[in-house]
PDB file of C-alpha atoms and ligand atoms in Angstrom:
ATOM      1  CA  UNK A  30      -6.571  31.286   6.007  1.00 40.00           C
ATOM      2  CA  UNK A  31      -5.751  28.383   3.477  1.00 45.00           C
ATOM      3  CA  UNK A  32      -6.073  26.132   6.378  1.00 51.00           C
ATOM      4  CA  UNK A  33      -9.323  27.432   6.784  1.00 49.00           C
ATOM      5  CA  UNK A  34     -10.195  26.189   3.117  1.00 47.00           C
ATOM      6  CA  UNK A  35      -9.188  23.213   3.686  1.00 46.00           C
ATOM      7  CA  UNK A  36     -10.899  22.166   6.649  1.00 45.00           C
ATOM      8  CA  UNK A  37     -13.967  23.719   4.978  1.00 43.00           C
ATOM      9  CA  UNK A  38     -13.946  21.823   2.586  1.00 43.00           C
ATOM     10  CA  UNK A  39     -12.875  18.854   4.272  1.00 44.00           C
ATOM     11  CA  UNK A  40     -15.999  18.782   5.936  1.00 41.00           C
ATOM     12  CA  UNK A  41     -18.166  19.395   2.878  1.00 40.00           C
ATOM     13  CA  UNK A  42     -16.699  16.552   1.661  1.00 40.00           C
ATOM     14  CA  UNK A  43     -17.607  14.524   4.903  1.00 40.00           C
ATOM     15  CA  UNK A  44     -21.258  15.569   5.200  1.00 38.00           C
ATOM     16  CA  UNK A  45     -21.483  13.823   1.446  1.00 38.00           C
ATOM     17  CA  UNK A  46     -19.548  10.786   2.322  1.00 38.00           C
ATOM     18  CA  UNK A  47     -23.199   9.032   3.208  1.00 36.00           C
ATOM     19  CA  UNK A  48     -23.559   6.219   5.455  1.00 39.00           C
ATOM     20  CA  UNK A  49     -20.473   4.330   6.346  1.00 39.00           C
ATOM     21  CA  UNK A  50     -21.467   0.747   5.337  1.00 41.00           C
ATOM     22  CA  UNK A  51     -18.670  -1.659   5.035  1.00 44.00           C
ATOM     23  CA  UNK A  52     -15.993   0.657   4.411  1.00 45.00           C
ATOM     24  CA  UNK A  53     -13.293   1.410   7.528  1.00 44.00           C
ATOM     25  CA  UNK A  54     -14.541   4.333   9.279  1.00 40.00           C
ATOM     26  CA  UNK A  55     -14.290   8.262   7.670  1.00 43.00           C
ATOM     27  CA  UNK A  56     -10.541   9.239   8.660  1.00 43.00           C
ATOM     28  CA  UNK A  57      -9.553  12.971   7.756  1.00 43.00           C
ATOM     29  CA  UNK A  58      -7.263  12.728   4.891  1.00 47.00           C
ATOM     30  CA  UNK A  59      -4.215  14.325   4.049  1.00 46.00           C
ATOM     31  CA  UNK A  60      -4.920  17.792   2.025  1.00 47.00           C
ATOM     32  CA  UNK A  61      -3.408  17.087  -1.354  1.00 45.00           C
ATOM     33  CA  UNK A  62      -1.443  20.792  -0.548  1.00 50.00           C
ATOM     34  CA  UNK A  63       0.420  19.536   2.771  1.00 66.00           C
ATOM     35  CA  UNK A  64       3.902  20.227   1.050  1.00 78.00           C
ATOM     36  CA  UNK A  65       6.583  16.679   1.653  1.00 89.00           C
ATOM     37  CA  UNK A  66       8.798  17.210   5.111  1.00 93.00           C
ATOM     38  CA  UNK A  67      12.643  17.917   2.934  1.00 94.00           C
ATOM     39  CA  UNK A  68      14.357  16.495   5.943  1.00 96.00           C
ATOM     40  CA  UNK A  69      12.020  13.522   6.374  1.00 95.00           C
ATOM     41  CA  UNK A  70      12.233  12.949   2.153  1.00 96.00           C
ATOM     42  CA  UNK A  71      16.057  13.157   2.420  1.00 97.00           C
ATOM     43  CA  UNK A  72      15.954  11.081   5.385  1.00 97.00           C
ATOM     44  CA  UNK A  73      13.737   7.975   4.029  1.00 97.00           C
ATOM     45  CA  UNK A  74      15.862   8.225   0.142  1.00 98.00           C
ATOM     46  CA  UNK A  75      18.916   7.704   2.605  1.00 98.00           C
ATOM     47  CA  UNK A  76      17.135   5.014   4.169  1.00 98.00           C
ATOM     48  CA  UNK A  77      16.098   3.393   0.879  1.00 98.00           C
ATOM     49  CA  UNK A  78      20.004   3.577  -0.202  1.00 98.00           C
ATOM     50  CA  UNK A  79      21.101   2.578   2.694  1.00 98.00           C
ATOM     51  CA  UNK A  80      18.878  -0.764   1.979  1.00 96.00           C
ATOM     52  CA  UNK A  81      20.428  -1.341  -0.912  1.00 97.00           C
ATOM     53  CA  UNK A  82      17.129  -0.431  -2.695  1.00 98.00           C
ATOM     54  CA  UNK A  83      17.816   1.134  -6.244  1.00 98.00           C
ATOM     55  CA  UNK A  84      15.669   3.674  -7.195  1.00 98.00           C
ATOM     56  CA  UNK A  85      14.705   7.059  -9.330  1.00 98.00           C
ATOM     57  CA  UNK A  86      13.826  10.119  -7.464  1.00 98.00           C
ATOM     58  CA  UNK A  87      10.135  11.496  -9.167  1.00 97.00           C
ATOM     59  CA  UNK A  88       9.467  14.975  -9.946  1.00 97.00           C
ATOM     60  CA  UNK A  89       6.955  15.975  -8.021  1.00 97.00           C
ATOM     61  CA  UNK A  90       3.395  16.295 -10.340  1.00 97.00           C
ATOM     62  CA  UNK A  91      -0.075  17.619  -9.466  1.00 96.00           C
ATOM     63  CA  UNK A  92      -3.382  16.306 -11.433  1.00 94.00           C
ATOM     64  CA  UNK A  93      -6.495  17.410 -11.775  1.00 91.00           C
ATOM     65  CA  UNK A  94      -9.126  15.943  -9.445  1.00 90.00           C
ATOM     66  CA  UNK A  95      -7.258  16.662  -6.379  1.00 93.00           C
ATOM     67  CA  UNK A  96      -4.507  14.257  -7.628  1.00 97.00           C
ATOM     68  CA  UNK A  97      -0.550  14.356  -7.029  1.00 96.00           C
ATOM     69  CA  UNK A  98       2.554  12.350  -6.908  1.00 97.00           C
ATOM     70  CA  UNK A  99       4.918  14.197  -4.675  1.00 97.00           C
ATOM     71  CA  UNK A 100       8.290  13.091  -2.897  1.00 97.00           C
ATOM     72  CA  UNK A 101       7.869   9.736  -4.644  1.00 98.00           C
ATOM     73  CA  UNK A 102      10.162   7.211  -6.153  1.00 98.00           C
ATOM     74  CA  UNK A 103       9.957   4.564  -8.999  1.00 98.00           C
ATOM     75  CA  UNK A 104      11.534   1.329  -7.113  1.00 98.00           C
ATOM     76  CA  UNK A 105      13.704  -0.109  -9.945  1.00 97.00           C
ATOM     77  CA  UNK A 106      15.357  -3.084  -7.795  1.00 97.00           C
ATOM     78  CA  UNK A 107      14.309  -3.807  -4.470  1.00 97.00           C
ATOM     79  CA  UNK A 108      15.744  -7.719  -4.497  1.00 96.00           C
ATOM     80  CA  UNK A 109      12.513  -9.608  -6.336  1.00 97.00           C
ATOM     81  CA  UNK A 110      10.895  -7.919  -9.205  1.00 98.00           C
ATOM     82  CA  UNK A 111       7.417  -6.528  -8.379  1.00 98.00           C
ATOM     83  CA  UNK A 112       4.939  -6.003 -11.227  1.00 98.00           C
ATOM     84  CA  UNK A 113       3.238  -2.836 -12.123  1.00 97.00           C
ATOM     85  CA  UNK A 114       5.261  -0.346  -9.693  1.00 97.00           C
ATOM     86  CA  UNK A 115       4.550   2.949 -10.766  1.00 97.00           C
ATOM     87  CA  UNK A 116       4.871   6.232  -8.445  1.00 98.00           C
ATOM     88  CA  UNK A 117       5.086   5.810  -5.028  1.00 98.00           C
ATOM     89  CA  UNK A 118       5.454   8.178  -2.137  1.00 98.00           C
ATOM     90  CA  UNK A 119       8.498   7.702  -0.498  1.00 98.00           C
ATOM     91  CA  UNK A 120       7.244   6.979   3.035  1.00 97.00           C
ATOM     92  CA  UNK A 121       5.337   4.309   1.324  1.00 98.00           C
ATOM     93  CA  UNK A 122       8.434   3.071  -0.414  1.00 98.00           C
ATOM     94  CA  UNK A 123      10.875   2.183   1.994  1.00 98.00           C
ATOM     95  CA  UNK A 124       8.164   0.269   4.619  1.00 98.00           C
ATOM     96  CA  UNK A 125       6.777  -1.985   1.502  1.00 98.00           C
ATOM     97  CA  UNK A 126      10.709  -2.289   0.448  1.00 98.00           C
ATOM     98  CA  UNK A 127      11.518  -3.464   3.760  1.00 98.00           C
ATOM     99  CA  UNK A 128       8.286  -5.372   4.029  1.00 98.00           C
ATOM    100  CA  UNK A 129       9.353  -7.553   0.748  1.00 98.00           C
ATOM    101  CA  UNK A 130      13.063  -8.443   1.761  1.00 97.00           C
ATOM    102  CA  UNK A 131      11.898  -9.618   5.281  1.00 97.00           C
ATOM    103  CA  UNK A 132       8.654 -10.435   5.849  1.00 98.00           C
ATOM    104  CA  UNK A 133       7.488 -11.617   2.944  1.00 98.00           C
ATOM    105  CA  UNK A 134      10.686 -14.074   2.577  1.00 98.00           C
ATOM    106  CA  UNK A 135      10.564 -14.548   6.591  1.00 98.00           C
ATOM    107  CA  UNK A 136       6.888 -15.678   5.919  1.00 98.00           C
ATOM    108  CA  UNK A 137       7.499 -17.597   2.754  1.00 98.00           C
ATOM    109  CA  UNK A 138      10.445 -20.004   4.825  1.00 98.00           C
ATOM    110  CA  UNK A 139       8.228 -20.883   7.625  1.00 98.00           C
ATOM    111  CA  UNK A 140       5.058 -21.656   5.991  1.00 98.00           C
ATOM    112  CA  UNK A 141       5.795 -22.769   2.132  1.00 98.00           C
ATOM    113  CA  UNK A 142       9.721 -23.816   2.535  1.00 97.00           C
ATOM    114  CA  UNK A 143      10.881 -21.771  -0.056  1.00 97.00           C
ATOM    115  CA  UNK A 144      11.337 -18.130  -1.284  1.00 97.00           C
ATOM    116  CA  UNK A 145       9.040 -15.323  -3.186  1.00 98.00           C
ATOM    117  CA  UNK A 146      11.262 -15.405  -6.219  1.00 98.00           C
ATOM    118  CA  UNK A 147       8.468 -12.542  -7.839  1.00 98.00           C
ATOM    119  CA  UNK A 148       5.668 -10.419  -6.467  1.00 98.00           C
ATOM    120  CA  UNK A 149       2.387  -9.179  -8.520  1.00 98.00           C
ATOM    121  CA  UNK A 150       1.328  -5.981  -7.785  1.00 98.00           C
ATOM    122  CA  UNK A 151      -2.195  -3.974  -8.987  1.00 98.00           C
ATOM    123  CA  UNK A 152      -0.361  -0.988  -8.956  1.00 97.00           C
ATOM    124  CA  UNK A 153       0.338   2.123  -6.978  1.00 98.00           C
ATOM    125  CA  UNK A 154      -0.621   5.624  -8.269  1.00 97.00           C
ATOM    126  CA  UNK A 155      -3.813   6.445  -9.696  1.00 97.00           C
ATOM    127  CA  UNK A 156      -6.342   9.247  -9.481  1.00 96.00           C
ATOM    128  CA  UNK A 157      -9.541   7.310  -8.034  1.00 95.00           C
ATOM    129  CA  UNK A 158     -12.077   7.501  -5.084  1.00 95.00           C
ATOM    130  CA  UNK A 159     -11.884   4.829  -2.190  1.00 95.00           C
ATOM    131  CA  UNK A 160     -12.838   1.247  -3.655  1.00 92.00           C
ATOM    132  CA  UNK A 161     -13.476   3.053  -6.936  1.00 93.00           C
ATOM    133  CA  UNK A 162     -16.697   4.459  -5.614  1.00 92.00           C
ATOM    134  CA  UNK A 163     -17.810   7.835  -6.990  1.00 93.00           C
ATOM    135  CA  UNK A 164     -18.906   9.909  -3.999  1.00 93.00           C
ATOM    136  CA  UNK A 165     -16.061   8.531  -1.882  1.00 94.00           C
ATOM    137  CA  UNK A 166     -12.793  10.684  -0.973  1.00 94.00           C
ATOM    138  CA  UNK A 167      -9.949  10.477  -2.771  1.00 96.00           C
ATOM    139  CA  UNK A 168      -7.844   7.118  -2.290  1.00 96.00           C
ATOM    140  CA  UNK A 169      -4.692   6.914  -0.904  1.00 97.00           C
ATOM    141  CA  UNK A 170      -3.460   5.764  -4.449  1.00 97.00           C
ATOM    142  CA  UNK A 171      -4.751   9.223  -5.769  1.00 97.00           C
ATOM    143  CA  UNK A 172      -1.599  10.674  -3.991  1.00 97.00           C
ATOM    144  CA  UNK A 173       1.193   7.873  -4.597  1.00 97.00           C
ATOM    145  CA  UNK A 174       0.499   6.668  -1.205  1.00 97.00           C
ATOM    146  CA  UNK A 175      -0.616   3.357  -1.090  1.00 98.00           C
ATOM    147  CA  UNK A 176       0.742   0.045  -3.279  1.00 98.00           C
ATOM    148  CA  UNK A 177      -1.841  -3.268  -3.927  1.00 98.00           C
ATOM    149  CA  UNK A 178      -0.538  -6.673  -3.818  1.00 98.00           C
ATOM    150  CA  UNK A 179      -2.198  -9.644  -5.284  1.00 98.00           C
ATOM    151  CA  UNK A 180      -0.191 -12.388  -6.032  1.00 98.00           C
ATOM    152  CA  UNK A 181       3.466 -14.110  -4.618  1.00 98.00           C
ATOM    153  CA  UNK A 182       5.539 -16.713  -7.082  1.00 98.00           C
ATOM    154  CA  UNK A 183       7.460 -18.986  -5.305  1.00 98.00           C
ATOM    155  CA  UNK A 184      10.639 -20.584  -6.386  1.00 97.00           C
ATOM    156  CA  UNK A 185       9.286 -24.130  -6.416  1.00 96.00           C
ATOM    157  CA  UNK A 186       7.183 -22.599  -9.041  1.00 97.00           C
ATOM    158  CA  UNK A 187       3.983 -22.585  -7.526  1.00 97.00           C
ATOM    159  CA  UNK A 188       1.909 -18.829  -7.615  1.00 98.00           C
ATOM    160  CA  UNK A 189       0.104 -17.770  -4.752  1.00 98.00           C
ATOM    161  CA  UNK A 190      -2.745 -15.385  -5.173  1.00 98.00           C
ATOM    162  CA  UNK A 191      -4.360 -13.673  -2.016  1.00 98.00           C
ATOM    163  CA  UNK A 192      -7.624 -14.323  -4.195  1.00 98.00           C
ATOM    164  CA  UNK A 193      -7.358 -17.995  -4.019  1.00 98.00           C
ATOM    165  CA  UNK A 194      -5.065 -18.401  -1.521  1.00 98.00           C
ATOM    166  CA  UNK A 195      -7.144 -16.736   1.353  1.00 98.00           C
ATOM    167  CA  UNK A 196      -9.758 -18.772   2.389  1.00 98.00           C
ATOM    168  CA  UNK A 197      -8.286 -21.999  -0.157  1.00 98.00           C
ATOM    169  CA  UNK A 198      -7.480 -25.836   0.716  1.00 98.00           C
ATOM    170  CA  UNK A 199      -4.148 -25.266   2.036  1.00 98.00           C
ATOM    171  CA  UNK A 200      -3.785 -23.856   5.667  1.00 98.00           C
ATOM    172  CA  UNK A 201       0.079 -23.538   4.490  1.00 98.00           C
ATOM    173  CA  UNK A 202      -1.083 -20.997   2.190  1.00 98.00           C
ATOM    174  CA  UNK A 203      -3.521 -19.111   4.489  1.00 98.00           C
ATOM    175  CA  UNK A 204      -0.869 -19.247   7.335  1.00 98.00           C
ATOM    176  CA  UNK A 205       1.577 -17.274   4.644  1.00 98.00           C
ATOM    177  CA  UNK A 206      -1.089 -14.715   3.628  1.00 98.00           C
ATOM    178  CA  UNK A 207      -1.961 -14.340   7.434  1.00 98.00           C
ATOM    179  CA  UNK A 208       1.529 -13.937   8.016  1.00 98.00           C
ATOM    180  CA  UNK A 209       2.286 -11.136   5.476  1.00 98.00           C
ATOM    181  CA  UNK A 210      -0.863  -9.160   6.112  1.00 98.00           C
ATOM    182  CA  UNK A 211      -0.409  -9.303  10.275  1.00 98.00           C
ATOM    183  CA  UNK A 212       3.261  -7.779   9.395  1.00 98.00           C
ATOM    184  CA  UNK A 213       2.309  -5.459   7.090  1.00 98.00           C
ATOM    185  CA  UNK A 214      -0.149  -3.893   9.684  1.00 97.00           C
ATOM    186  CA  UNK A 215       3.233  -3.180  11.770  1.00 97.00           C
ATOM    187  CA  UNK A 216       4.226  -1.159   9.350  1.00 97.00           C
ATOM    188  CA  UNK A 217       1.887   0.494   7.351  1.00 97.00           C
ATOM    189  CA  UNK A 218      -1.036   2.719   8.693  1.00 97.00           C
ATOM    190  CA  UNK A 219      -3.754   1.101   6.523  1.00 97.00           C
ATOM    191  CA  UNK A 220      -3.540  -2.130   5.693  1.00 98.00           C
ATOM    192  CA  UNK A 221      -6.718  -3.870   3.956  1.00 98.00           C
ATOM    193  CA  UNK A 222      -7.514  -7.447   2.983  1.00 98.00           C
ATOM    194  CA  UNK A 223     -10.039 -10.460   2.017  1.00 98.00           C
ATOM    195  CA  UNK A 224     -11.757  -9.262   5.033  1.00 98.00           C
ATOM    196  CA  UNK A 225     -11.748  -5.694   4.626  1.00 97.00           C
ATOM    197  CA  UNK A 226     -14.553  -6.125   2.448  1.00 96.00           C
ATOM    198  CA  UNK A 227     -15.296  -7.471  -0.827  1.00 96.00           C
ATOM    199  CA  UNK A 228     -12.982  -4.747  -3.049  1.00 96.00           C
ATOM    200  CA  UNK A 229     -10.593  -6.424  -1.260  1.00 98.00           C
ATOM    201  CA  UNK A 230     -11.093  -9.717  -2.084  1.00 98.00           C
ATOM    202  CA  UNK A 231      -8.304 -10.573  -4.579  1.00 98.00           C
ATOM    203  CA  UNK A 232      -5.481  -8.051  -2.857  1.00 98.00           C
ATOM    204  CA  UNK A 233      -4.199  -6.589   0.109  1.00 98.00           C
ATOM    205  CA  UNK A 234      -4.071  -2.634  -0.148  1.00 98.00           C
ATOM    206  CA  UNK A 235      -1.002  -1.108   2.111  1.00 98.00           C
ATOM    207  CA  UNK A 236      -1.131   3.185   2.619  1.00 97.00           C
ATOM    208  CA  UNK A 237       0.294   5.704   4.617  1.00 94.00           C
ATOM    209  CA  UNK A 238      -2.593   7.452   5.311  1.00 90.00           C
ATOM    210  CA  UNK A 239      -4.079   8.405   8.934  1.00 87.00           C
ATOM    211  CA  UNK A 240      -4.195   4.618  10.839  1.00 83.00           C
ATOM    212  CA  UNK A 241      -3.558   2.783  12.303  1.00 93.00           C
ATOM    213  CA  UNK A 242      -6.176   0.256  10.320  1.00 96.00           C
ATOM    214  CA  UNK A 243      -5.584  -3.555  10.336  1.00 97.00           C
ATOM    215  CA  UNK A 244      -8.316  -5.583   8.549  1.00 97.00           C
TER     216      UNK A 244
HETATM  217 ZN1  LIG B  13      -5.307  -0.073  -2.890  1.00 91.18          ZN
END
C-alpha cells in the first residue's frame, strides 16, 4: 500500500510538472523511501577501496522537503583534490572516482599534453528542484546523487573552465571538454552540459538517476 502512495503521488507531481520546454524529458524519479541495496553499498565501498579511493562512510540523514543523503560517502582522496565535495551517494562515488583517475587524465594527455593536477566542483548534495526551478521535481542533488563539475587546472598551470572552455578559441580545449563529457555519459545515467541548456552553461552535471541521458 506504500507503493501505492508513492506512485500517487508521483503522478500528482507529474500532472504539475507543466510543459517540458528545454529541460530532458519527465523521467520517474527515485522515491526518496527506496531503502540503499546493503549488498550493492558493501559492494561499491569495496570497490572504492579497492581503487585506492580514501573515504568516510556517511550516516545516512533524511531532510525535510523530500531530501536525504543515504549510503553516501565524503571522498577525502581520490588522487587530485576536487573542490566542494560534500555527500555523495555511493553509486555516484565510485563512477565519478573512476571517471577522474582515467578519463579525465586520459583526456587531459591527448588533447592539452599534460595532467589535471586539481578539479573544481559546484558541489554535490543539496535540497533543490531541477535547474533550481520551483515547480520542478526534486534534483538528483536533493538525494546525494549527482556531483557538478566546472572547472580542470592543469599542471602547466593553465585553468580550464567548461564555461569558457566550451565553445572558446582553442579546439584543444573543446576536444578535452568533448572528451570528458562523451566518457562521462558511459558511465553515468545523466550526464548534462553547455548544450543541455543554458543552467548548464558553466558545468557539466553527472547523476545516477533513471538514464540513460547524454547531452
Ligand atoms: Zn547538477
Amino acid at each position: 500500500m506504500k507503493n501505492w502512495g508513492v506512485v500517487i503521488l508521483l503522478v500528482l507531481l507529474a500532472a504539475c510538472a507543466g510543459p517540458p520546454s528545454r529541460r530532458p524529458p519527465a523521467r520517474p524519479s527515485t522515491p526518496a523511501e527506496q531503502p540503499d541495496d546493503p549488498r550493492k553499498l558493501r559492494q561499491c565501498r569495496a570497490d572504492l577501496s579497492a581503487m585506492g579511493v580514501k573515504y568516510e562512510i556517511l550516516p545516512d540523514r533524511r531532510f525535510a522537503g523530500g531530501c536525504s543523503a543515504t549510503g553516501s560517502v565524503k571522498l577525502v582522496a581520490i588522487g587530485i583534490p576536487v573542490t566542494n565535495l560534500g555527500a555523495l551517494k555511493c553509486g555516484v562515488a565510485l563512477p565519478f572516482s573512476q571517471w577522474v583517475r582515467e578519463a579525465v587524465q586520459q583526456a587531459a594527455r591527448a588533447w592539452l599534453d599534460g595532467y589535471v593536477t586539481k578539479m573544481e566542483s559546484f558541489g554535490t548534495y543539496s535540497c533543490r528542484p531541477v535547474n533550481g526551478q520551483i515547480g520542478n521535481r526534486l534534483s538528483e542533488h536533493g538525494r546525494a546523487n549527482a556531483v557538478d563539475i566546472s572547472a580542470f587546472q592543469l599542471s602547466d598551470g593553465r585553468r580550464i573552465t567548461v564555461k569558457e572552455g566550451w565553445s572558446g578559441s582553442d579546439p584543444n580545449v573543446r576536444a578535452f571538454l568533448r572528451a570528458v563529457h562523451r566518457s562521462a555519459c558511459r558511465r553515468f545515467g545523466i550526464v548534462l552540459g553547455p548544450d543541455a541548456n543554458a543552467f548548464h552553461r558553466d558545468h557539466f552535471h553527472f547523476d545516477m538517476g533513471k538514464g540513460p541521458y547524454c547531452r
